[in-house]
mmCIF file of C-alpha atoms and ligand atoms in Angstrom:
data_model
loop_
_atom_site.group_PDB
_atom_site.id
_atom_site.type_symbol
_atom_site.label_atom_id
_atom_site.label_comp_id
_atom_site.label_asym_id
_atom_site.label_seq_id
_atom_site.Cartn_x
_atom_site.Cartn_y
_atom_site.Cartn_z
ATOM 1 C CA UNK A 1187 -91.053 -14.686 -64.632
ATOM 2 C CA UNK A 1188 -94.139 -15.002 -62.313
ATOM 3 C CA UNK A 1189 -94.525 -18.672 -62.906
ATOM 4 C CA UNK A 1190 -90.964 -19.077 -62.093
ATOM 5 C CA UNK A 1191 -90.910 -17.484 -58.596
ATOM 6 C CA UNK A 1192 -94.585 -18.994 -58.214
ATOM 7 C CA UNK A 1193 -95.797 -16.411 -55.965
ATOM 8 C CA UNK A 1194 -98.624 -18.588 -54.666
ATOM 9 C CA UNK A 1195 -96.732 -21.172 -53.176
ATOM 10 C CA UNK A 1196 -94.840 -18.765 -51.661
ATOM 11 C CA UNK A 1197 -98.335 -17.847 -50.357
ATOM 12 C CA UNK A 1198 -99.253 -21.227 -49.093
ATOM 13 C CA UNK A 1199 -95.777 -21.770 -47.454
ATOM 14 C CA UNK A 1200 -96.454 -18.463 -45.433
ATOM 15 C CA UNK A 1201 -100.714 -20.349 -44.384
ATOM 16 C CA UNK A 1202 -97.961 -22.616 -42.677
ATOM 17 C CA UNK A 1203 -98.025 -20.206 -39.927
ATOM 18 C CA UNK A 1204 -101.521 -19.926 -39.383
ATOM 19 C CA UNK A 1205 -103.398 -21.012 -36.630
ATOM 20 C CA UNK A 1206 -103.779 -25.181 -37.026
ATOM 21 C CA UNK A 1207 -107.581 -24.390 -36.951
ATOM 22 C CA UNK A 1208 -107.528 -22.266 -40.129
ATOM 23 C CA UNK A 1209 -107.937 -23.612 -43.042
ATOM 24 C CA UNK A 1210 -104.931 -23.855 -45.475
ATOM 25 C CA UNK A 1211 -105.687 -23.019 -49.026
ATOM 26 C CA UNK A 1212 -103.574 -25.664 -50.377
ATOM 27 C CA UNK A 1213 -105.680 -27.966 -48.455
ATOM 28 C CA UNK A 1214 -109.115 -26.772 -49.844
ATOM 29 C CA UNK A 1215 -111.624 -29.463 -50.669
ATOM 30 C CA UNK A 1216 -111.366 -27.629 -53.970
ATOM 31 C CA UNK A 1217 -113.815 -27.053 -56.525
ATOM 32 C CA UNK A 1218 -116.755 -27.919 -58.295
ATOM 33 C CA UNK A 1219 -114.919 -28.210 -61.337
ATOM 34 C CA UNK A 1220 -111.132 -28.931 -61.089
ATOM 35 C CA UNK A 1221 -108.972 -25.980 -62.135
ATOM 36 C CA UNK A 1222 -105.522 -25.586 -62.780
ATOM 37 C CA UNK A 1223 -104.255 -23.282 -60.234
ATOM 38 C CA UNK A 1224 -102.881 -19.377 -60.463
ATOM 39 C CA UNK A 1225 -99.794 -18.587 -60.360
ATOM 40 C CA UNK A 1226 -100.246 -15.984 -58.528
ATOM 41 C CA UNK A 1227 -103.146 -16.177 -56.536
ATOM 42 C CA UNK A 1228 -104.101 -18.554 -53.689
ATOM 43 C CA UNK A 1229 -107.487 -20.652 -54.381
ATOM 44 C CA UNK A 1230 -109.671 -18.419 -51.764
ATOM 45 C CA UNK A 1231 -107.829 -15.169 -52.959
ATOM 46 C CA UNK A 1232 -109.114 -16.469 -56.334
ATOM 47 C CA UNK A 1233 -112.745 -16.956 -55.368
ATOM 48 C CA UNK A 1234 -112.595 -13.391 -53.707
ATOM 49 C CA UNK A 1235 -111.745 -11.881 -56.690
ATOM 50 C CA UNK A 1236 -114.312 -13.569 -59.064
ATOM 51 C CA UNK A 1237 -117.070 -12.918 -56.267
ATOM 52 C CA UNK A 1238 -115.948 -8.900 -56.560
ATOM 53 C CA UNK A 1239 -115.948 -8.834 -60.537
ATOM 54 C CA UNK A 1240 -119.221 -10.549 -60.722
ATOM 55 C CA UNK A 1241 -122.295 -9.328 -61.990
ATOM 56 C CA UNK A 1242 -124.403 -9.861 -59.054
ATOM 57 C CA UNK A 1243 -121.712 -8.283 -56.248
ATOM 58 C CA UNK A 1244 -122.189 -5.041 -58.524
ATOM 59 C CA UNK A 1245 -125.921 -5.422 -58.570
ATOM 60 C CA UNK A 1246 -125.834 -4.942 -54.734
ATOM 61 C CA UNK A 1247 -125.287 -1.414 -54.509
ATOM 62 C CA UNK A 1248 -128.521 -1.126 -55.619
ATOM 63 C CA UNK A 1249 -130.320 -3.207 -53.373
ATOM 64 C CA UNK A 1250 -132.016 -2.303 -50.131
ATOM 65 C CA UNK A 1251 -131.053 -3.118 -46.784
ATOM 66 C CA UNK A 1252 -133.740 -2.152 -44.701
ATOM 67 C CA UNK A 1253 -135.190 1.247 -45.796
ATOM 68 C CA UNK A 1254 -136.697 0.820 -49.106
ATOM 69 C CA UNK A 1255 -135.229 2.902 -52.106
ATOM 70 C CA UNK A 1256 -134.187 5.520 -49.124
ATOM 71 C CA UNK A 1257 -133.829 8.724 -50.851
ATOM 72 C CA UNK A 1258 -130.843 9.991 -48.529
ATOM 73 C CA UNK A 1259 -126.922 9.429 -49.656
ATOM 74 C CA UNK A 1260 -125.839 7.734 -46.198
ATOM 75 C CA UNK A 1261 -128.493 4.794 -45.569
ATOM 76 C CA UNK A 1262 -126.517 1.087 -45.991
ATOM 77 C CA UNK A 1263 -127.417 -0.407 -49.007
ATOM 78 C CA UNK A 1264 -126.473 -4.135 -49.403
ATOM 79 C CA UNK A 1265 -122.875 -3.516 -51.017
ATOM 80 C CA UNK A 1266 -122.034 -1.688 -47.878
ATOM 81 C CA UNK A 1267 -123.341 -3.499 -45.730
ATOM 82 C CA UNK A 1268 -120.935 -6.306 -47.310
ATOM 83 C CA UNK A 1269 -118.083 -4.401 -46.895
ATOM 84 C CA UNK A 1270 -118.831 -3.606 -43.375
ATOM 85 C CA UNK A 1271 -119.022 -7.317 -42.496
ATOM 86 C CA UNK A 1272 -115.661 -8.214 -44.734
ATOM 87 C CA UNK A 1273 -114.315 -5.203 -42.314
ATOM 88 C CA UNK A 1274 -114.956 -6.530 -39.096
ATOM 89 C CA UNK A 1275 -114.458 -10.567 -40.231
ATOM 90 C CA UNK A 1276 -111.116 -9.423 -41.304
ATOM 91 C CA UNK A 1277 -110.168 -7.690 -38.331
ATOM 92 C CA UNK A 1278 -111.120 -11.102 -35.770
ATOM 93 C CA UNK A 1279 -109.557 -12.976 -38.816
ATOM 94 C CA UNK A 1280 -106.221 -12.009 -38.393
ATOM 95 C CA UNK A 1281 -106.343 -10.941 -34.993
ATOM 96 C CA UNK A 1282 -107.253 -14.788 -34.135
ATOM 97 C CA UNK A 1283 -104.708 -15.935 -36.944
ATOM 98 C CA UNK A 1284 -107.097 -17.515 -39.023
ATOM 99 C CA UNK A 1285 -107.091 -17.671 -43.184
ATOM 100 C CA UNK A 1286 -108.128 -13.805 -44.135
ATOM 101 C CA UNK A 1287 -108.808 -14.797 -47.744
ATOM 102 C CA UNK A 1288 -111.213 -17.456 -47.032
ATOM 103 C CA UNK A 1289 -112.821 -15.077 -44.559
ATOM 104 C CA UNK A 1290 -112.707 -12.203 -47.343
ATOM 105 C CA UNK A 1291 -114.132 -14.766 -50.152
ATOM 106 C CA UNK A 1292 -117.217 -15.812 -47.891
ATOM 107 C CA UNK A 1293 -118.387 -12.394 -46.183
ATOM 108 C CA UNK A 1294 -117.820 -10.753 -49.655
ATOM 109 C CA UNK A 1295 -120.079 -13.489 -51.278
ATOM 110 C CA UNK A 1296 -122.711 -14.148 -48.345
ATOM 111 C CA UNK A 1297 -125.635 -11.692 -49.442
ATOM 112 C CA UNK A 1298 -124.906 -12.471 -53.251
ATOM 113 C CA UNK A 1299 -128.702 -13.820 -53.642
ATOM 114 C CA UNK A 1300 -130.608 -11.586 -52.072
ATOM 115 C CA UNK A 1301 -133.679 -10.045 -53.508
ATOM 116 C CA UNK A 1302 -134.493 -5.962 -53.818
ATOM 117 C CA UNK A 1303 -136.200 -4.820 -51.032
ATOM 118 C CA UNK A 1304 -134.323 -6.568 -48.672
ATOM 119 C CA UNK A 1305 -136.016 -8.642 -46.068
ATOM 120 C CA UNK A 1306 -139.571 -7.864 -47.097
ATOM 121 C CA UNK A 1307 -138.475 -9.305 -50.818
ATOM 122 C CA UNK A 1308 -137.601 -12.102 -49.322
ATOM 123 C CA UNK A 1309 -140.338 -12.987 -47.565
ATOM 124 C CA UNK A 1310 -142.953 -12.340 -50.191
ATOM 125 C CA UNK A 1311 -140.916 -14.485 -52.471
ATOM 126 C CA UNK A 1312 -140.740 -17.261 -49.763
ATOM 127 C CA UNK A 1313 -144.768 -17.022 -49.833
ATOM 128 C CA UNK A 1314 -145.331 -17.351 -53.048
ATOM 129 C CA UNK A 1315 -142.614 -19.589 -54.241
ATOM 130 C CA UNK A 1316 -144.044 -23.376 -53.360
ATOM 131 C CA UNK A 1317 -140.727 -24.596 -52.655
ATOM 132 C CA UNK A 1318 -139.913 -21.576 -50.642
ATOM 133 C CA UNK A 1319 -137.096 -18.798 -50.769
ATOM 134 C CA UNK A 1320 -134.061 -18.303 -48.562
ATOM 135 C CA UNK A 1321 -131.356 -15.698 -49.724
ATOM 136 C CA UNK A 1322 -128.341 -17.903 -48.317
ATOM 137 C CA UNK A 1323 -129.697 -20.505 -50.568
ATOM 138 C CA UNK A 1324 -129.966 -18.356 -53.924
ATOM 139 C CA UNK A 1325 -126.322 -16.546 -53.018
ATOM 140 C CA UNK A 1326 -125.256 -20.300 -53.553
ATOM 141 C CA UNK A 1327 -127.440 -20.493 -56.971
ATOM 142 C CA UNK A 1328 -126.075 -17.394 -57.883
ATOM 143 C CA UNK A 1329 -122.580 -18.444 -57.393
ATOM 144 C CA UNK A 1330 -122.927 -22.327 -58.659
ATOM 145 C CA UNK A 1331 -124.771 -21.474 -61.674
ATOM 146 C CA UNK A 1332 -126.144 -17.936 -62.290
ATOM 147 C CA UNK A 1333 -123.359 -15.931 -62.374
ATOM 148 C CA UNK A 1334 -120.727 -15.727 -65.622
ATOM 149 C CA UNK A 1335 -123.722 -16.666 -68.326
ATOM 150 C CA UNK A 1336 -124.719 -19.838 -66.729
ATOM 151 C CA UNK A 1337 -121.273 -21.048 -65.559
ATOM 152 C CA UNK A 1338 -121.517 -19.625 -62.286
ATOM 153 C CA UNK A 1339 -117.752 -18.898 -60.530
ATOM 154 C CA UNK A 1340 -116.898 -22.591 -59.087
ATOM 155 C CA UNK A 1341 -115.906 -21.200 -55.784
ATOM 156 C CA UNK A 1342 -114.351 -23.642 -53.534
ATOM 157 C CA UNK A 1343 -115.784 -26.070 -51.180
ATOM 158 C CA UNK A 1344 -115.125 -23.594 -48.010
ATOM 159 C CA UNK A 1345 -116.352 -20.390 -49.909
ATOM 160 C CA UNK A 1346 -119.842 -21.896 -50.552
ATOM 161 C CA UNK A 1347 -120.111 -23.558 -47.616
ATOM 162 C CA UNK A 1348 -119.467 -20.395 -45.719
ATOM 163 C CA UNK A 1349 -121.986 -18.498 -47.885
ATOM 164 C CA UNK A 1350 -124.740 -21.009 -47.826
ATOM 165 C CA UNK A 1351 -124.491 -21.855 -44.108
ATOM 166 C CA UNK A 1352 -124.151 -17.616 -43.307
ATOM 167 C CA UNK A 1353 -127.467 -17.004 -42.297
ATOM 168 C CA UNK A 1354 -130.510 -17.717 -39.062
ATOM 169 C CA UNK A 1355 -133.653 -16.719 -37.914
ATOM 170 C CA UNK A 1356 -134.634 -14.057 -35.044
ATOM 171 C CA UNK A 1357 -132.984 -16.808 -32.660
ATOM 172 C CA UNK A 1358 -130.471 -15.410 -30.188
ATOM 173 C CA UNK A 1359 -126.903 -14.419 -31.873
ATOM 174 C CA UNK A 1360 -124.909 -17.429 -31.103
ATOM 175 C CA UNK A 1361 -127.585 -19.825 -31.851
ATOM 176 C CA UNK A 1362 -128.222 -22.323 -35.483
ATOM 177 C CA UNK A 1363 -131.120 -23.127 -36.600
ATOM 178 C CA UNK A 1364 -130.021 -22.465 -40.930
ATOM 179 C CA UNK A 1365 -127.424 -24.623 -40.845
ATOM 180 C CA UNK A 1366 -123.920 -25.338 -39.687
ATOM 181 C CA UNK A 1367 -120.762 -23.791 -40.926
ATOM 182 C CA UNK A 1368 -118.058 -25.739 -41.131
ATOM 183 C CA UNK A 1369 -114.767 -23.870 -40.807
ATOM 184 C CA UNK A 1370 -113.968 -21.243 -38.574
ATOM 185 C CA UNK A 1371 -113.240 -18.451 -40.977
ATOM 186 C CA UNK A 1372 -117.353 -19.190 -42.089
ATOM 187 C CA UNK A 1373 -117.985 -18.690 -38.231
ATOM 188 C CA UNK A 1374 -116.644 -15.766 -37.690
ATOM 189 C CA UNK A 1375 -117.989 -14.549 -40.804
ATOM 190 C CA UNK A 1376 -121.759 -15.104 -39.549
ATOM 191 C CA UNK A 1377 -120.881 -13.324 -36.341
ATOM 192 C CA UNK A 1378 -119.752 -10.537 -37.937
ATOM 193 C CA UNK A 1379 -122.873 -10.272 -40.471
ATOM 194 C CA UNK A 1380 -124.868 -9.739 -37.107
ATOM 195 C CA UNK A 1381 -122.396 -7.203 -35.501
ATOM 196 C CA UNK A 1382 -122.514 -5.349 -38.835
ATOM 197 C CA UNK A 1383 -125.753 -4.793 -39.202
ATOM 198 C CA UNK A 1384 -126.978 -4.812 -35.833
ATOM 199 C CA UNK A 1385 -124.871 -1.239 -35.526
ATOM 200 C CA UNK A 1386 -125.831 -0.024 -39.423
ATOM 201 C CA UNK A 1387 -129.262 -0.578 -38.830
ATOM 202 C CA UNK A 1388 -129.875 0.940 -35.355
ATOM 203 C CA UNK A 1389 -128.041 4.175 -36.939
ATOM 204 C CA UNK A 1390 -130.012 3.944 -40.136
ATOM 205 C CA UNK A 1391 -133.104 4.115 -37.971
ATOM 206 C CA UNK A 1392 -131.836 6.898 -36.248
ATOM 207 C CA UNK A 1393 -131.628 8.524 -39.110
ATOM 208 C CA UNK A 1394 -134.845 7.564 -40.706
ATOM 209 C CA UNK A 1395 -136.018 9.416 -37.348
ATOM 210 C CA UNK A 1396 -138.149 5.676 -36.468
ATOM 211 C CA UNK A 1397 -135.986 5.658 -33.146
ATOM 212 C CA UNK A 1398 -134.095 8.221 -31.490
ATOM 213 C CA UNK A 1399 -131.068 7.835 -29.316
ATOM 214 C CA UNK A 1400 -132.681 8.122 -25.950
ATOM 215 C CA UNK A 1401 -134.801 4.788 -27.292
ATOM 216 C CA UNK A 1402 -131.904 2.313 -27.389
ATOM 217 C CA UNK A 1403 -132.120 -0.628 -24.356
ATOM 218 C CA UNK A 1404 -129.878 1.398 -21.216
ATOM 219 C CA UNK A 1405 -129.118 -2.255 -20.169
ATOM 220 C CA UNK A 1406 -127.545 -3.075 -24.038
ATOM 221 C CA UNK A 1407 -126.004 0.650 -24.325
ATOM 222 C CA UNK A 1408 -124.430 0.782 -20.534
ATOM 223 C CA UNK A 1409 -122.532 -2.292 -21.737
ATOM 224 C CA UNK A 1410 -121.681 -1.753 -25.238
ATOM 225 C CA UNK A 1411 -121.266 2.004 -25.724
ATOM 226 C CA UNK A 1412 -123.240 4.653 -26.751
ATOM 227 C CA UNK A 1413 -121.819 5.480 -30.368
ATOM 228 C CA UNK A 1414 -121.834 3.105 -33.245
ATOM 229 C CA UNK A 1415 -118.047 2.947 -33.624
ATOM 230 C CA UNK A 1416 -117.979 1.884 -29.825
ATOM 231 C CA UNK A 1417 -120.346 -0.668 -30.043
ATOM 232 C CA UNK A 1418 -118.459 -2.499 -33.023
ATOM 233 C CA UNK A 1419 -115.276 -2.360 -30.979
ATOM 234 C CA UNK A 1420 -116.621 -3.657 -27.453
ATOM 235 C CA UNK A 1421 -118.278 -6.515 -29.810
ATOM 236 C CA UNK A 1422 -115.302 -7.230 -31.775
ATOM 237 C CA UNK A 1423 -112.680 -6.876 -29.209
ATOM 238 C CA UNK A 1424 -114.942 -9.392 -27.078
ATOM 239 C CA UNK A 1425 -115.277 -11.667 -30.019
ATOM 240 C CA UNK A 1426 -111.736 -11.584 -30.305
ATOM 241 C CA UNK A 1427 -111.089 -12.250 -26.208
ATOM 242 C CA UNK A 1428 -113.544 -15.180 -25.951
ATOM 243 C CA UNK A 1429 -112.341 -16.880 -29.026
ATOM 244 C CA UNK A 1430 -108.593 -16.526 -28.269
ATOM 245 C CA UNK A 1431 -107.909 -20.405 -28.230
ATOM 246 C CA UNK A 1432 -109.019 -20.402 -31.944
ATOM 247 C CA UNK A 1433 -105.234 -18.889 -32.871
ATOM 248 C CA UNK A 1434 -104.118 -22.445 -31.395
ATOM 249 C CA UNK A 1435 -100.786 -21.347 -29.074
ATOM 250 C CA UNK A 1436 -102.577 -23.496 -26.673
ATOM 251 C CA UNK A 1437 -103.444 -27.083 -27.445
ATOM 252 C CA UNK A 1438 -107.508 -27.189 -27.337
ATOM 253 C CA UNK A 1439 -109.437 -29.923 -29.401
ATOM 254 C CA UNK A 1440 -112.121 -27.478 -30.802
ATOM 255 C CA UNK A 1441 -112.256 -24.209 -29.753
ATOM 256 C CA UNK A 1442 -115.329 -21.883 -30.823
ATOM 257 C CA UNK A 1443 -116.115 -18.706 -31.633
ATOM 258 C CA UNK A 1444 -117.596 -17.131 -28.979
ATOM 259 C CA UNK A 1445 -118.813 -13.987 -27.036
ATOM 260 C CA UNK A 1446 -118.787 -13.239 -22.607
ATOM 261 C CA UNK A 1447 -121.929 -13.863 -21.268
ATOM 262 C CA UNK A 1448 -122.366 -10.230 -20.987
ATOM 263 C CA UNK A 1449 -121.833 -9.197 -24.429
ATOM 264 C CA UNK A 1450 -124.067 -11.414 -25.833
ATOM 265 C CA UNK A 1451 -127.291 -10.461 -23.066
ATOM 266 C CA UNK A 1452 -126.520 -6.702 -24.493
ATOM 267 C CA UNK A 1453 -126.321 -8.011 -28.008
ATOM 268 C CA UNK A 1454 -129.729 -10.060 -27.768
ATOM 269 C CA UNK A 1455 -131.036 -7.059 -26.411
ATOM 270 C CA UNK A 1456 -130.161 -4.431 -28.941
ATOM 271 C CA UNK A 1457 -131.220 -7.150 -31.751
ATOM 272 C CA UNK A 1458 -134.777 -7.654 -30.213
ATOM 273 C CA UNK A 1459 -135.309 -4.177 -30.028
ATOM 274 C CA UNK A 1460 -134.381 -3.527 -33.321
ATOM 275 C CA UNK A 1461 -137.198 -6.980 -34.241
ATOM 276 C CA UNK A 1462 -139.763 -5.020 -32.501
ATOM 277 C CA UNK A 1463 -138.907 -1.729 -33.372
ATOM 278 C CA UNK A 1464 -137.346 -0.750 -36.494
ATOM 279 C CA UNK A 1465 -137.827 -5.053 -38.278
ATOM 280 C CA UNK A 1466 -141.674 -5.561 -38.049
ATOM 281 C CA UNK A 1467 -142.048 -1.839 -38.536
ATOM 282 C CA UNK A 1468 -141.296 -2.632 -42.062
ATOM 283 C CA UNK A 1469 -144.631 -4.612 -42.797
ATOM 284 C CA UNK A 1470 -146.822 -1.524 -42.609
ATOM 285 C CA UNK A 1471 -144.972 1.048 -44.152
ATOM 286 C CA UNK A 1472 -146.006 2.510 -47.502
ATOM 287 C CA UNK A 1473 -142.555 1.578 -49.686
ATOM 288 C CA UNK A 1474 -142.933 -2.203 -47.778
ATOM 289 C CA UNK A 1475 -146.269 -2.440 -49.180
ATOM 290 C CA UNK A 1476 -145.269 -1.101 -52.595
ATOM 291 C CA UNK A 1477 -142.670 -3.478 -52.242
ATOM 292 C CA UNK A 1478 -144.893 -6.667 -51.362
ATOM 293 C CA UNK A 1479 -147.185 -5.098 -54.640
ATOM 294 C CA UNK A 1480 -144.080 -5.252 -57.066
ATOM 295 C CA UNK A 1481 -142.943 -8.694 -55.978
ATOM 296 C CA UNK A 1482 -146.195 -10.077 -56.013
ATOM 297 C CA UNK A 1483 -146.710 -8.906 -59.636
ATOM 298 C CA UNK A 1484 -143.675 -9.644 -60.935
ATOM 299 C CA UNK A 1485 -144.209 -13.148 -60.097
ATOM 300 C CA UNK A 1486 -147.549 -13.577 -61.169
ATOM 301 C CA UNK A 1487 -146.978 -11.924 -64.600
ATOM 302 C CA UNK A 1488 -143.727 -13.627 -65.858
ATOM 303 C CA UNK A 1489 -145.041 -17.144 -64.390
ATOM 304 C CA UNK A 1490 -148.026 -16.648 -66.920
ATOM 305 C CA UNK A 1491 -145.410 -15.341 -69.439
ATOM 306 C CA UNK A 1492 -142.779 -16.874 -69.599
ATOM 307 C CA UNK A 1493 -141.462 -15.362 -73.070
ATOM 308 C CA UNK A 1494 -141.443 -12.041 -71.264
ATOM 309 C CA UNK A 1495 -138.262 -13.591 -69.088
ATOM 310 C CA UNK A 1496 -134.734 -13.169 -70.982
ATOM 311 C CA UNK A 1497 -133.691 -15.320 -72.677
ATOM 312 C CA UNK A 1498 -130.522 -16.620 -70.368
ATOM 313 C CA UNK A 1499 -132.896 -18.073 -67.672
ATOM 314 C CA UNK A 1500 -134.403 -20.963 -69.958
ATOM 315 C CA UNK A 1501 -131.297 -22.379 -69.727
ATOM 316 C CA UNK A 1502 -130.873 -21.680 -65.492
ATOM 317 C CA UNK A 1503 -133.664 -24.199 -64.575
ATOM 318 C CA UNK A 1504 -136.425 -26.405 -66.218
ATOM 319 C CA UNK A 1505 -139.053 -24.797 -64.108
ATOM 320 C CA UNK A 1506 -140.889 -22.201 -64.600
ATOM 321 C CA UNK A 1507 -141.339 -20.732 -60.909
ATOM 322 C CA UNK A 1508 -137.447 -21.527 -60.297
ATOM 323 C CA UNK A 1509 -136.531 -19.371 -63.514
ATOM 324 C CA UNK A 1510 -138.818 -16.677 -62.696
ATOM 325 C CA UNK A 1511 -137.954 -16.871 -58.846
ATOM 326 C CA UNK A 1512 -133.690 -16.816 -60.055
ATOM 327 C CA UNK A 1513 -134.593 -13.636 -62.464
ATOM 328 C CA UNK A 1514 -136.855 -11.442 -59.327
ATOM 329 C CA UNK A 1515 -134.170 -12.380 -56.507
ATOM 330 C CA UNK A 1516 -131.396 -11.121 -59.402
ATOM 331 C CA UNK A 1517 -133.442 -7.712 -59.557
ATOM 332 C CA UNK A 1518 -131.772 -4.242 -58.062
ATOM 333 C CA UNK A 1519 -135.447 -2.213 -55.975
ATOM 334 C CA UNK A 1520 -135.354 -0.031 -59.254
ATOM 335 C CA UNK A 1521 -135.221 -2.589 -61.512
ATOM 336 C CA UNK A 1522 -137.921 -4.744 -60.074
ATOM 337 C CA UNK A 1523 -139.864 -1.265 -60.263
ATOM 338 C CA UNK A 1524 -139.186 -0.280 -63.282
ATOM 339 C CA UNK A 1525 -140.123 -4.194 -64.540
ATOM 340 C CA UNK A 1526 -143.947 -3.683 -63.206
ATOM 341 C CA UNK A 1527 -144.400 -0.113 -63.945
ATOM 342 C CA UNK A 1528 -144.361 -1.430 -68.011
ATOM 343 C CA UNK A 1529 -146.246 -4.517 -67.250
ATOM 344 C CA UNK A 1530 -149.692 -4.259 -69.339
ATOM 345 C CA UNK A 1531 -152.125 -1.890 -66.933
ATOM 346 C CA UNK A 1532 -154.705 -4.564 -67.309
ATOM 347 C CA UNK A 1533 -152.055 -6.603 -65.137
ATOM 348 C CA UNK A 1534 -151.727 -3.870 -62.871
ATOM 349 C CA UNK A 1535 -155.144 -3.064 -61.865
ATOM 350 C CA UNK A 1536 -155.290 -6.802 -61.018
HETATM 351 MG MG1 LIG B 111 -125.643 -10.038 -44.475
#
């Protein structure tokens, strides 16, 4: 019965409609390994789904954000901060006409490869790792290869290009410097990743009691509102306003995603003071220190004993440092803890 109404064409008829700067699923650049197609399901709708029943997406819940292991219930972890940004990428998605599954697929898979204890993992696994460490990159390991016992998902073209080209540096928030995304949906996806957390975080540091309130830039607050909720609206609906020629009722060769000139001083603004505030704050706490401790042991240990890894990543990489660097990123803050707490104490001490 399904096959014969073949719900996902009727799918892909309906894409017709989008704007002519979305992309089409039909039209994907496909996959990694060609697939026959679901009856029911569109290609990116597809990929969406595998990314949410994967092994890794589930592990995220239990990864940090930016407070380490935060004993209260309402700090974002990394699986909410996830859904946050396939929240507001939805919303400019189909407010600007574009593909919402794509957009879905990619903002649901971007943080896939990131390590526990959020950004300070990262960075101690970018020191000691010779060829260095970037979480866009390993979200693009984990979906090519780690993921499903080796097989990894075999996302589409679009979906892995949006997830490995998701992420920057502390550069300003429309500004590339990690690498170029190439479809619109993947644009609006890394905007949203910054309006996300730029609002989680300020109100996680509120509550953490790092900040108050009366700290947050007057100049960014005056222009984007004083509550969370009415910063992620004035950012969004400004997103949405600057990038209107993206829905394509207008003929315009290229049009961008953008934000007002305005917007984006107030946005730079409340980012830097988060860098200089809340961000580099996180290199002399206790937990970040722990954290740096854990990593740092972890690595060491399993890179001198390499039986000690499971048994799965022999077969993820022929190096040693890759398949100890793919098992540490794949680790929830517990986990990792748990791991060096029954390393041998004479590995401790060191
Ligand atoms: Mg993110």
């Amino acid at each position: 019965m399904i096959n014969r109404l073949n719900i996902r064409q009727m799918t892909e008829e309906r894409e017709k409609g989008l704007s002519p700067h979305a992309v089409k699923s039909r039209l994907s650049r496909g996959r990694l390994r060609p697939e026959e197609p679901c009856p029911v399901r569109t290609t990116f709708q597809r990929d969406r789904d595998r990314i949410i029943h994967s092994k890794a997406f589930r592990r995220l819940k239990h990864k940090t954000q930016v407070f380490i292991a935060p004993q209260g219930d309402h700090y974002v972890t990394r699986l909410t901060h996830t859904l946050e940004v396939s929240q507001i990428a939805r919303t400019i998605s189909r407010a600007l006409n574009l593909n919402e599954d794509l957009t879905e697929a990619i903002a649901l898979g971007h943080d896939l490869g990131h390590t526990p204890f959020g950004h300070v993992g990262e960075d101690v696994l970018n020191e000691v790792y010779h060829q260095g460490f970037r979480h866009n990159e390993q979200s693009l390991r984990v979906v090519d290869l780690l993921e499903n016992d080796g097989k990894g998902l075999n996302l589409t073209w679009e979906v892995r290009d949006g997830i490995v080209n998701h992420a920057k540096t502390r550069i300003e928030v429309l500004g590339r410097d990690w690498g170029e995304v190439n479809t619109v949906e993947g644009e609006v996806c890394k905007l949203s990743d910054i309006v996300a957390y730029i609002n989680h975080d300020t109100d996680d540091a509120i509550r953490a009691g790092i900040i108050t309130e009366d700290d947050l830039p007057l100049s960014a607050i005056a222009v984007l509102g004083r509550s969370r909720s009415q910063r992620i609206n004035t950012m969004v609906c400004d997103i949405i306003e600057c990038s209107w020629a993206v829905r394509g009722d207008a003929v315009m060769a290229s049009p961008a995603i953008a934000m007002s000139p305005e917007i984006v001083e107030a946005t730079n603004a409340l980012r830097e003071f988060l860098f200089d505030r809340v961000y580099n704050l996180r290199a002399t706490v206790k937990e970040a220190e722990r954290a740096r401790t854990v990593i740092r042991l972890l690595y060491k240990y399993f890179n001198e004993h390499k039986d000690g890894l499971p048994p799965e990543y022999h077969f993820y990489s022929n190096g040693i440092e890759q398949r100890v660097v793919d098992y540490i990123a794949g680790m929830t803050d517990q986990y990792a803890i748990r791991t060096a707490e029954k390393l041998p104490d004479k590995v401790k001490v060191a």
